[in-house]
Amino acid sequence: MTSFLARALMLSTPLLFGATAEVFAQRSGVMITAIEGVFVMGAWAGFVGSYLSGSHLVGLLFAMLAGLLTAALHGWICVYLGQQQVVTGTAINILALGVVAFFHRVIFGVPISPLQVVPLAKIDIPLLSSIPFLGPIFFQQNILTYLMYLMVPVAFFILFRTSIGLSIRSTGENPEAVDVAGINVKRIRFSMVLLAGLVGGLAGSFYSIGYLGMFTTNIIGGRGWIAFAICFLGNWNPIGVLIGTLVFGLAEAVAILMQSSGTGLFPNEFFIALPYIITIILTITRKSFNVPASLGIPYNKEN
Amino acid sequence: MNSKFRDLLFINALAVLMGLMVSGIVLLFLGENPFYVYATMVQSITSDRYIMAEIFVKTAPLILTSLAFGFAFQANLFNIGAQGQFYVGALIAVSSSLFLQDKLPGVIALVVVFLLTLLGGGLWGAFIGYAKAKYQASEFLVSMMSTYVALAFMNYFLRTFLLETKGEYPQTDPLNPSVWLGILVPNTRLHVGFILSILIAVGIYVLLFKTALGYRIRVVGHNADAAKMAGINEKKIMVITFVISGALAALAGFIEVNGVQHMLVQRFSPGVGAAGIGIAILANAHPIGIIFASILFGALQVGGVMLGQTMGIPSSFVEIMQGSVMIFVIASYFVREQLEKRREKRKLKKVVAA
């Protein structure tokens, strides 16, 4: 049971990173529909960095940089050129998948057995990790999961208790007013997209170096979209995102458990599809969204 | 030809060229000369009748998935789940074909399969449209997520009910030739589905631009408030749009199964939905433009396969080409907007001067 819950928590980590990244970007008015591409790039760059240098730190830096560049392209087209966000994201997702598969081949050729790196080590927090039941769940995790604990309160504080957070939220609600107040709307939006790229790249790297220790091109398989959905379902709020993320982490851990043990009651495919089914049900049943008013609408001064 | 349309053609062509140039850069990492590679590609896809026909074989499903996105886009709705509706269509087409092939004469069986596919895709789409209309559920989240559900369904059926008699691989038995779509050009794989998809594109054009329903769909897309004031039932339009959109994507599954593969296998045309979105953008969501843009993407895909066979270039190069062409085309919308603005200004100046 403890190892099952520990795994659920671990699997929540990248989703929380990705969904929090989306919260910041979407609160400012931009949907990172390229999130799947950002995840894939992060996963790949993280793997390449770790594999070639032997250092996880280099891998994580690579992942953040790759996520940043991917998001920058998205942000440039959506914020500065004012183009449609959904289609831009789709294009970038295709491109990212192609780039990753192509350069993986260029760098590594076609290896006989999949290349591997040692996954990020689990760090036992002294004292805390020996608390019965809770210790092994919360305090025997890798560095990224510990970072997740910090992320929720920090994100909440920045968004709702600082003037920067106020500017971000106002930019998504009423960009004209923000503009009149002398704040550069496009700059705020673009910075939020870049921030989301950094965090999203890190999230992607969790799948390659944080957990599996290897890379395949289908490693993300829609997880970016789930993070995107969690941002919606979590009401664009870091606390809501936390709840959503834990539900999905749990669903994913159940899926892995069921696939390995196999009760025979439900087919494996059901558990693979479960997170997506949950998303659909929640998207339909959830009410009273506080959607940022100008979400998805490019801002142009002249208009 | 009005100046707006001229801009569209000229700037799109430029964007496509630039997209191909930029994706050519990655070939340098393989030690290949991009110009030589592209020359080889053009030569290899035009040298042989069979390969040229392959371009149109690839084009046919792309036209349909692209229409699926483009049609919903006209109503300002995002159906980014065409891939899933494509799987649903393929699944229905293969199972109904397997069931009917011994019971009905070929042509009648095909008509029934066609109708069942339409129905299945339409219902799948109706669910998304209804969730949007009734519960304000974000249609692109629901459509995206339903793709993964459709994929799980397909894999489940391939492993169980539809598993081949040999039971070796997760795939179906081959279909009887009686339920194959007829071949158009002897000694190629080009089948009737290509003509069918072109006819459907024309039909969608007529529906959108020459009928009252199409007008309503476009009004809802252009200005939802105005639509409401004009007494258009916006919710009904949303559901109808998604029914048609889902049916279109499902048809792509039908023509791939009955026209090309003649069976259903795992990992079946994984990029057909996403490419459809790119094509719709390239064509400005116009049904007739979609035909030509699909031919371009079909040519890129066949070209990519040929490059893999003759020069050993990884197949992912196709995705790079498609992705960067899409990005340049999207960016070129900005250029067109600027040109349009400048033209308006000049017009205004002329009026003021006179």
XYZ file of C-alpha atoms in Angstrom:
657
model
C 0.000 0.000 0.000
C 2.701 2.498 0.930
C 4.689 1.725 -2.193
C 1.529 2.090 -4.261
C 0.760 5.526 -2.786
C 4.394 6.557 -3.107
C 4.233 5.676 -6.772
C 0.964 7.587 -7.212
C 2.608 10.648 -5.688
C 5.668 10.222 -7.879
C 3.553 9.936 -11.031
C 1.697 13.096 -10.049
C 4.895 15.126 -10.147
C 5.224 15.853 -13.880
C 1.491 16.462 -14.197
C 1.598 19.028 -11.423
C 4.590 20.755 -13.017
C 2.886 20.856 -16.390
C -0.503 21.940 -15.044
C 1.021 24.693 -12.876
C 2.952 25.919 -15.902
C -0.338 26.074 -17.784
C -2.020 27.947 -14.927
C 0.509 30.775 -15.141
C 0.390 30.987 -18.930
C -3.396 30.718 -19.147
C -3.979 33.197 -16.331
C -2.100 35.676 -18.537
C -4.260 34.675 -21.521
C -2.183 32.173 -23.494
C -2.955 28.460 -23.748
C 0.204 26.414 -24.186
C -1.378 23.992 -26.613
C 2.180 23.021 -27.521
C 2.492 21.402 -24.066
C 2.734 17.915 -25.548
C 5.662 19.109 -27.669
C 7.252 20.848 -24.681
C 7.021 17.592 -22.688
C 8.499 15.515 -25.502
C 11.365 17.941 -26.017
C 12.037 18.029 -22.272
C 11.985 14.244 -22.013
C 14.375 13.852 -24.906
C 16.778 16.675 -24.054
C 16.862 15.507 -20.441
C 17.792 12.044 -21.567
C 20.423 13.216 -24.045
C 22.000 15.584 -21.517
C 22.163 12.909 -18.837
C 23.359 10.200 -21.174
C 26.122 12.209 -22.807
C 27.418 13.964 -19.702
C 26.637 11.339 -17.100
C 25.201 14.093 -14.925
C 21.552 14.487 -14.106
C 22.019 18.175 -13.466
C 23.133 18.677 -17.061
C 20.139 16.615 -18.156
C 17.720 18.774 -16.205
C 19.295 21.954 -17.599
C 19.035 20.574 -21.138
C 15.386 19.718 -20.508
C 14.580 23.211 -19.277
C 16.362 24.782 -22.213
C 14.548 22.558 -24.716
C 11.209 23.321 -23.104
C 12.038 27.018 -23.133
C 12.879 27.046 -26.844
C 9.764 25.090 -27.786
C 7.547 27.395 -25.760
C 9.335 30.460 -27.147
C 8.318 29.477 -30.672
C 4.739 29.014 -29.501
C 4.793 32.320 -27.639
C 6.295 34.242 -30.522
C 3.613 33.088 -32.946
C 0.697 33.387 -30.505
C 1.665 36.550 -28.634
C 3.688 38.647 -31.065
C 2.195 37.476 -34.351
C -1.245 37.112 -32.744
C -2.125 33.791 -34.357
C -4.535 31.019 -33.407
C -3.248 29.148 -30.323
C -4.783 25.723 -30.867
C -3.468 25.264 -34.381
C -0.057 26.700 -33.531
C 0.230 24.175 -30.738
C -0.734 21.319 -33.048
C 1.939 22.338 -35.531
C 4.580 22.559 -32.817
C 3.577 19.180 -31.394
C 4.094 17.555 -34.792
C 7.374 19.347 -35.326
C 8.675 18.497 -31.844
C 7.944 14.810 -32.315
C 9.705 14.850 -35.679
C 12.730 16.750 -34.378
C 13.114 14.438 -31.400
C 12.825 11.229 -33.442
C 15.137 12.576 -36.144
C 17.928 13.771 -33.872
C 17.710 10.730 -31.626
C 18.527 8.763 -34.736
C 21.265 11.192 -35.809
C 22.978 11.041 -32.420
C 22.501 7.426 -31.453
C 21.792 5.590 -34.713
C 19.666 2.495 -34.210
C 20.955 0.853 -31.019
C 20.350 -2.878 -30.585
C 19.037 -2.540 -27.039
C 17.469 0.677 -25.722
C 19.963 3.108 -24.209
C 19.600 3.639 -20.512
C 20.569 6.084 -17.803
C 20.264 5.634 -14.068
C 16.976 7.293 -13.018
C 17.110 10.149 -10.529
C 17.983 8.767 -7.109
C 15.437 8.607 -4.341
C 16.540 10.797 -1.485
C 15.570 9.808 2.049
C 14.930 12.868 4.160
C 16.529 12.176 7.552
C 14.055 11.639 10.398
C 10.969 12.435 8.292
C 11.443 9.377 6.113
C 11.234 7.114 9.146
C 7.766 8.280 10.168
C 5.639 5.162 9.893
C 3.379 4.961 6.817
C 3.754 8.644 5.825
C 7.553 8.620 5.681
C 7.948 6.134 2.838
C 5.172 7.844 0.881
C 6.223 11.467 1.168
C 9.889 11.506 2.103
C 11.530 8.821 0.015
C 11.103 10.506 -3.346
C 13.364 12.056 -5.950
C 14.363 15.702 -6.090
C 11.647 16.687 -8.565
C 8.888 15.404 -6.308
C 10.322 17.432 -3.415
C 10.290 20.423 -5.725
C 6.604 19.706 -6.317
C 5.863 20.159 -2.581
C 7.268 23.674 -2.812
C 5.618 24.481 -6.096
C 2.000 24.578 -4.934
C 2.365 27.114 -2.085
C 4.877 29.203 -4.032
C 2.667 29.299 -7.119
C -0.379 30.157 -5.036
C 1.475 32.905 -3.201
C 2.881 34.511 -6.356
C -0.417 34.362 -8.202
C -2.707 35.649 -5.462
C -0.568 37.545 -2.969
C 1.926 39.554 -5.015
C 1.645 42.467 -7.415
C 3.273 40.378 -10.138
C 0.509 37.835 -9.715
C -2.084 40.579 -9.937
C -0.562 41.811 -13.200
C -0.564 38.275 -14.583
C -4.192 37.691 -13.691
C -5.323 41.087 -14.950
C -3.566 40.477 -18.243
C -5.720 37.413 -18.762
C -8.917 39.106 -17.591
C -8.703 42.572 -19.042
C -5.632 43.280 -21.174
C -6.904 46.719 -22.245
C -6.941 47.917 -18.651
C -3.487 46.506 -18.030
C -2.240 48.277 -21.125
C -3.726 51.579 -19.995
C -1.988 51.114 -16.653
C 1.294 51.139 -18.580
C 2.099 47.448 -18.325
C 3.277 45.718 -21.483
C 0.643 43.010 -22.159
C 2.660 41.103 -24.721
C 5.765 41.076 -22.557
C 3.861 39.629 -19.599
C 2.274 36.985 -21.768
C 5.511 36.049 -23.452
C 7.333 35.784 -20.107
C 4.622 33.494 -18.787
C 4.947 31.295 -21.869
C 8.713 31.116 -21.333
C 8.232 30.242 -17.670
C 5.784 27.530 -18.670
C 8.376 26.205 -21.126
C 11.046 25.949 -18.421
C 8.753 24.136 -16.008
C 7.136 22.034 -18.753
C 10.543 20.891 -20.008
C 11.405 19.795 -16.492
C 8.108 17.926 -16.314
C 8.899 16.103 -19.553
C 12.330 15.081 -18.295
C 10.654 13.374 -15.356
C 9.345 10.688 -17.702
C 12.752 9.924 -19.179
C 15.389 10.463 -16.484
C 13.211 10.780 -13.402
C 11.427 7.500 -13.701
C 12.092 5.153 -16.611
C 15.759 5.919 -17.229
C 15.266 5.643 -20.970
C 13.688 7.434 -23.900
C 11.230 6.374 -26.582
C 9.375 8.727 -28.912
C 5.975 7.698 -27.520
C 7.097 8.264 -23.925
C 4.694 11.174 -23.325
C 1.667 9.690 -25.105
C -0.851 12.424 -24.298
C 0.374 13.231 -20.757
C 0.964 16.820 -21.852
C -2.695 17.059 -22.792
C -3.672 15.649 -19.420
C -1.647 18.361 -17.687
C -3.430 20.844 -19.927
C -6.788 19.379 -18.918
C -5.901 19.453 -15.219
C -5.332 23.193 -15.499
C -8.903 23.550 -16.774
C -10.367 21.140 -14.244
C -8.407 22.752 -11.398
C -10.144 26.039 -12.137
C -6.875 27.827 -13.055
C -5.860 27.637 -9.408
C -2.727 25.939 -8.001
C -4.760 24.286 -5.220
C -7.337 22.928 -7.657
C -4.480 21.737 -9.824
C -2.994 19.879 -6.854
C -6.238 17.985 -6.271
C -6.626 17.184 -9.964
C -3.047 16.015 -10.220
C -3.347 13.627 -7.283
C -6.460 12.070 -8.816
C -4.616 11.459 -12.063
C -1.461 10.220 -10.359
C -3.650 7.749 -8.499
C -5.383 6.677 -11.721
C -2.057 6.116 -13.384
C -0.705 4.117 -10.450
C -3.864 1.983 -10.477
C -3.385 1.409 -14.212
C 0.192 0.215 -13.694
C -0.844 -1.981 -10.783
C -3.694 -3.548 -12.737
C -1.576 -4.123 -15.808
C 1.069 -5.950 -13.826
C -1.234 -7.950 -11.565
C -4.194 -8.294 -13.935
C -7.450 -8.997 -12.113
C -9.055 -10.062 -15.378
C -12.177 -8.165 -14.427
C -11.384 -5.291 -16.772
C -9.107 -5.394 -19.801
C -5.766 -3.566 -19.616
C -6.914 -1.133 -22.255
C -9.587 0.100 -19.889
C -6.988 1.190 -17.368
C -4.831 2.756 -20.056
C -7.836 4.796 -21.161
C -8.955 5.545 -17.589
C -7.193 8.927 -17.117
C -8.634 10.121 -20.406
C -12.122 8.897 -19.525
C -11.884 10.643 -16.152
C -10.876 13.851 -17.918
C -13.866 13.662 -20.230
C -16.292 12.981 -17.384
C -14.865 15.784 -15.255
C -14.819 18.221 -18.171
C -18.505 17.560 -18.726
C -19.700 17.449 -15.123
C -17.655 20.290 -13.669
C -19.473 23.564 -13.343
C -18.614 27.213 -12.648
C -15.286 27.526 -14.347
C -13.608 30.851 -13.848
C -12.098 30.926 -17.279
C -9.744 33.896 -17.758
C -11.882 36.256 -19.821
C -9.416 36.798 -22.650
C -7.989 33.262 -22.702
C -6.933 32.405 -26.220
C -7.554 35.868 -27.615
C -4.487 37.624 -28.983
C -4.006 41.219 -27.905
C -3.554 44.006 -30.435
C -3.308 47.609 -29.398
C -5.047 48.968 -32.468
C -8.220 46.974 -31.904
C -8.815 37.411 -58.942
C -9.105 39.728 -55.963
C -6.029 40.932 -54.157
C -6.863 39.016 -50.974
C -6.949 35.717 -52.829
C -3.737 36.573 -54.671
C -2.030 37.232 -51.335
C -3.282 33.896 -50.064
C -1.880 31.924 -52.987
C 1.405 33.753 -53.270
C 2.208 33.989 -49.576
C 1.139 30.427 -48.878
C 3.378 29.147 -51.660
C 6.242 31.175 -50.234
C 5.532 29.841 -46.738
C 5.515 26.251 -47.965
C 8.830 26.780 -49.739
C 10.383 28.370 -46.674
C 9.082 25.576 -44.467
C 10.737 23.025 -46.726
C 13.980 25.018 -46.843
C 14.191 25.261 -43.071
C 13.422 21.586 -42.571
C 16.123 20.876 -45.161
C 18.659 22.254 -42.698
C 18.335 19.177 -40.483
C 19.576 17.060 -43.402
C 22.980 18.680 -42.979
C 23.305 16.746 -39.709
C 23.129 13.554 -41.729
C 25.848 14.875 -44.025
C 23.396 15.201 -46.904
C 22.992 18.114 -49.293
C 19.370 19.315 -48.836
C 19.045 20.420 -52.463
C 20.220 17.065 -53.675
C 17.830 15.300 -51.295
C 14.859 17.385 -52.420
C 15.789 16.881 -56.075
C 15.922 13.134 -55.449
C 12.574 13.312 -53.720
C 10.865 15.137 -56.566
C 12.443 12.805 -59.093
C 11.495 9.657 -57.215
C 7.853 10.587 -56.767
C 7.364 11.653 -60.369
C 9.344 8.948 -62.140
C 6.960 6.062 -61.692
C 3.219 5.721 -62.327
C 2.733 3.484 -59.284
C 4.437 5.963 -56.962
C 2.562 8.920 -58.390
C -0.649 7.044 -57.737
C 0.538 6.477 -54.153
C 0.445 10.251 -53.625
C -3.288 10.233 -54.275
C -3.744 7.107 -52.179
C -2.251 9.067 -49.249
C -4.215 12.186 -50.193
C -7.661 10.609 -49.888
C -7.852 10.117 -46.080
C -6.073 13.433 -45.517
C -8.799 15.276 -47.425
C -11.399 13.758 -45.108
C -9.638 14.316 -41.766
C -8.794 17.823 -42.897
C -12.413 18.484 -43.850
C -13.363 17.201 -40.392
C -11.241 19.888 -38.741
C -11.950 22.589 -41.319
C -15.705 22.098 -41.225
C -15.917 22.460 -37.449
C -13.489 25.388 -37.663
C -16.030 27.223 -39.833
C -18.339 27.166 -36.801
C -15.424 28.281 -34.606
C -15.295 24.818 -33.022
C -12.126 22.811 -32.586
C -12.318 19.155 -33.456
C -8.757 18.086 -32.759
C -9.884 14.497 -32.227
C -10.155 13.505 -35.897
C -7.590 10.797 -35.215
C -9.949 9.139 -32.751
C -12.941 9.427 -35.084
C -10.728 7.941 -37.795
C -10.048 4.929 -35.531
C -13.744 4.597 -34.760
C -14.510 4.626 -38.485
C -11.805 2.073 -39.246
C -13.039 -0.165 -36.449
C -16.652 -0.040 -37.621
C -15.644 -0.474 -41.259
C -13.530 -3.555 -40.603
C -15.952 -5.260 -38.255
C -19.027 -4.644 -40.388
C -17.135 -5.676 -43.538
C -15.988 -8.904 -41.923
C -19.522 -9.585 -40.779
C -21.288 -8.726 -44.049
C -18.815 -9.910 -46.680
C -20.252 -13.437 -46.899
C -23.845 -12.385 -46.455
C -24.367 -9.617 -49.006
C -23.162 -8.937 -52.542
C -20.058 -6.731 -52.542
C -21.551 -3.422 -53.630
C -24.500 -3.599 -51.259
C -22.219 -4.634 -48.405
C -19.977 -1.653 -49.172
C -22.920 0.741 -49.126
C -24.042 -0.636 -45.764
C -20.502 -0.420 -44.372
C -20.266 3.148 -45.654
C -23.514 4.112 -43.930
C -22.597 2.362 -40.687
C -19.258 4.189 -40.635
C -21.012 7.511 -41.160
C -23.394 6.683 -38.354
C -20.671 5.607 -35.935
C -18.460 8.630 -36.601
C -21.492 10.882 -36.455
C -22.534 9.530 -33.057
C -18.991 9.848 -31.706
C -18.982 13.456 -32.928
C -22.480 14.054 -31.583
C -21.277 13.162 -28.107
C -18.561 15.850 -28.287
C -20.953 18.405 -29.755
C -23.622 17.624 -27.170
C -21.142 17.920 -24.300
C -20.184 21.334 -25.666
C -23.719 22.547 -26.314
C -25.366 21.222 -23.168
C -22.580 21.374 -20.563
C -20.183 23.957 -22.060
C -17.456 21.296 -21.946
C -14.418 22.458 -23.880
C -14.781 20.665 -27.198
C -11.110 20.440 -27.916
C -10.346 18.840 -24.567
C -13.127 16.300 -25.011
C -12.248 15.572 -28.631
C -8.536 15.243 -27.823
C -9.161 12.928 -24.880
C -11.660 10.818 -26.816
C -8.876 10.003 -29.279
C -7.036 8.048 -26.602
C -10.247 6.301 -25.622
C -10.860 5.328 -29.256
C -7.300 4.027 -29.500
C -7.805 1.883 -26.397
C -11.060 0.551 -27.855
C -9.325 -0.343 -31.099
C -6.439 -2.104 -29.370
C -8.865 -4.003 -27.166
C -10.949 -5.235 -30.095
C -7.863 -6.175 -32.092
C -6.690 -8.303 -29.181
C -10.052 -9.964 -28.587
C -13.109 -10.119 -30.879
C -11.352 -9.095 -34.071
C -8.121 -11.017 -33.542
C -6.991 -12.852 -36.696
C -7.799 -16.555 -36.962
C -4.107 -17.448 -36.658
C -4.074 -15.504 -33.391
C -0.468 -14.455 -33.887
C -0.552 -10.654 -34.160
C -3.121 -8.132 -32.870
C -4.718 -7.607 -36.268
C -7.821 -8.717 -38.142
C -8.197 -11.296 -40.872
C -7.923 -9.814 -44.379
C -11.196 -8.725 -45.982
C -12.683 -10.563 -48.951
C -11.858 -8.833 -52.240
C -15.633 -8.472 -52.699
C -15.684 -5.639 -50.126
C -12.547 -3.892 -51.391
C -13.046 -0.484 -52.962
C -12.460 -0.727 -56.710
C -9.102 0.208 -58.217
C -9.119 3.312 -60.435
C -5.822 2.891 -62.265
C -4.710 -0.669 -63.046
C -1.484 -1.825 -61.368
C -1.596 0.865 -58.719
C -3.289 1.075 -55.322
C -5.352 4.116 -56.325
C -8.943 3.284 -55.434
C -12.446 4.732 -55.699
C -12.052 6.273 -52.226
C -10.003 9.076 -53.784
C -12.878 10.120 -56.048
C -15.249 9.710 -53.123
C -13.214 12.059 -50.931
C -13.063 14.703 -53.674
C -16.816 14.468 -54.193
C -17.323 14.835 -50.456
C -15.062 17.911 -50.375
C -17.168 19.457 -53.131
C -20.305 18.435 -51.264
C -19.034 20.113 -48.099
C -18.263 23.237 -50.133
C -21.851 23.295 -51.404
C -23.217 22.619 -47.934
C -21.181 25.407 -46.353
C -21.539 28.115 -48.972
C -24.745 27.355 -50.870
C -27.229 26.142 -48.254
C -29.080 27.711 -45.363
C -27.553 25.269 -42.873
C -24.050 26.127 -44.066
C -24.844 29.795 -43.734
C -26.016 29.291 -40.161
C -22.903 27.297 -39.330
C -20.700 30.097 -40.624
C -22.689 32.766 -38.809
C -22.282 30.890 -35.525
C -18.558 30.661 -36.257
C -18.209 34.281 -37.211
C -20.284 35.927 -34.534
C -22.107 33.826 -31.962
C -23.987 36.814 -30.536
C -25.286 37.897 -33.910
C -26.354 34.315 -34.552
C -28.356 34.278 -31.345
C -30.027 37.547 -32.228
C -30.882 36.252 -35.676
C -32.741 33.431 -33.972
C -30.285 30.694 -34.864
C -30.275 27.811 -32.395
C -26.578 27.859 -31.631
C -26.612 24.642 -29.607
C -28.314 22.691 -32.352
C -25.776 23.984 -34.864
C -22.919 22.877 -32.592
C -24.231 19.322 -32.395
C -24.943 19.133 -36.133
C -21.487 20.476 -36.944
C -19.829 17.875 -34.768
C -21.959 15.061 -36.194
C -20.823 15.955 -39.712
C -17.243 16.527 -38.614
C -17.043 13.173 -36.831
C -18.633 11.368 -39.778
C -16.079 12.892 -42.164
C -13.119 11.693 -40.106
C -14.685 8.250 -39.691
C -15.043 7.974 -43.473
C -11.285 8.363 -43.737
C -11.065 5.187 -41.667
C -13.474 3.441 -44.029
C -11.534 4.254 -47.192
C -8.221 3.288 -45.577
C -9.569 -0.077 -44.418
C -11.630 -1.034 -47.468
C -9.485 0.752 -50.030
C -5.869 0.281 -48.969
C -5.129 -1.977 -45.996
C -7.978 -4.481 -46.510
C -7.591 -5.292 -42.817
C -7.057 -3.493 -39.532
C -3.642 -3.518 -37.887
C -2.248 -1.907 -34.753
C -0.508 1.487 -35.050
C -2.736 2.351 -37.978
C -1.940 5.681 -39.744
C -1.040 7.512 -36.505
C -0.522 10.968 -38.041
C -3.578 11.333 -40.215
C -5.551 13.481 -37.758
C -2.809 15.963 -36.934
C -1.803 16.329 -40.591
C -5.453 17.081 -41.331
C -5.298 20.089 -39.023
C -2.196 21.376 -40.787
C -3.820 20.946 -44.174
C -6.954 22.798 -43.082
C -4.815 25.708 -41.887
C -2.865 25.730 -45.141
C -6.169 25.850 -47.037
C -7.753 28.465 -44.781
C -10.378 25.791 -43.929
C -11.813 26.057 -47.448
C -13.066 22.660 -48.723
C -11.711 23.086 -52.252
C -8.374 24.414 -51.009
C -8.185 21.378 -48.750
C -8.070 19.081 -51.801
C -4.932 20.763 -53.122
C -3.251 21.135 -49.739
C -3.898 17.429 -49.114
C -2.159 16.537 -52.344
C 0.873 18.521 -51.154
C 0.948 16.673 -47.815
C 0.359 13.356 -49.604
C 3.344 14.097 -51.834
C 5.499 14.950 -48.803
C 4.556 11.666 -47.145
C 5.284 9.555 -50.216
C 8.467 11.552 -50.803
C 9.528 10.843 -47.235
C 9.019 7.110 -47.676
C 11.005 7.159 -50.928
C 13.858 9.046 -49.270
C 13.926 6.397 -46.586
C 14.148 3.632 -49.154
C 16.683 5.183 -51.499
C 18.841 7.316 -49.179
C 18.143 5.953 -45.700
C 16.712 9.238 -44.405
C 14.686 8.593 -41.205
C 10.916 8.688 -41.669
C 10.665 11.363 -38.959
C 11.874 13.804 -41.622
C 8.297 13.791 -42.945
C 7.030 15.119 -39.611
C 9.705 17.799 -39.603
C 8.683 18.883 -43.116
C 4.976 18.887 -42.251
C 5.504 20.639 -38.928
C 7.665 23.423 -40.286
C 5.456 23.965 -43.326
C 2.538 24.359 -40.908
C 4.433 26.812 -38.722
C 5.467 28.962 -41.668
C 1.927 28.961 -43.008
C 0.538 30.017 -39.612
C 3.141 32.769 -39.370
C 2.275 33.866 -42.903
C -1.261 34.671 -41.764
C 0.403 37.521 -39.898
C 2.071 38.756 -43.078
C -1.238 38.611 -44.918
C -2.978 40.558 -42.172
C -0.331 43.256 -42.416
C -0.635 43.450 -46.208
C -4.397 43.707 -45.918
C -4.113 46.474 -43.338
C -1.724 48.433 -45.517
C -4.032 48.081 -48.488
C -6.958 49.394 -46.444
C -4.892 52.367 -45.338
C -3.910 53.179 -48.907
C -7.544 52.985 -49.964
C -8.461 55.335 -47.151
C -5.759 57.807 -48.165
C -6.996 57.796 -51.751
C -10.503 58.567 -50.583
C -9.254 61.366 -48.350
C -7.096 62.834 -51.150
C -10.002 62.756 -53.580
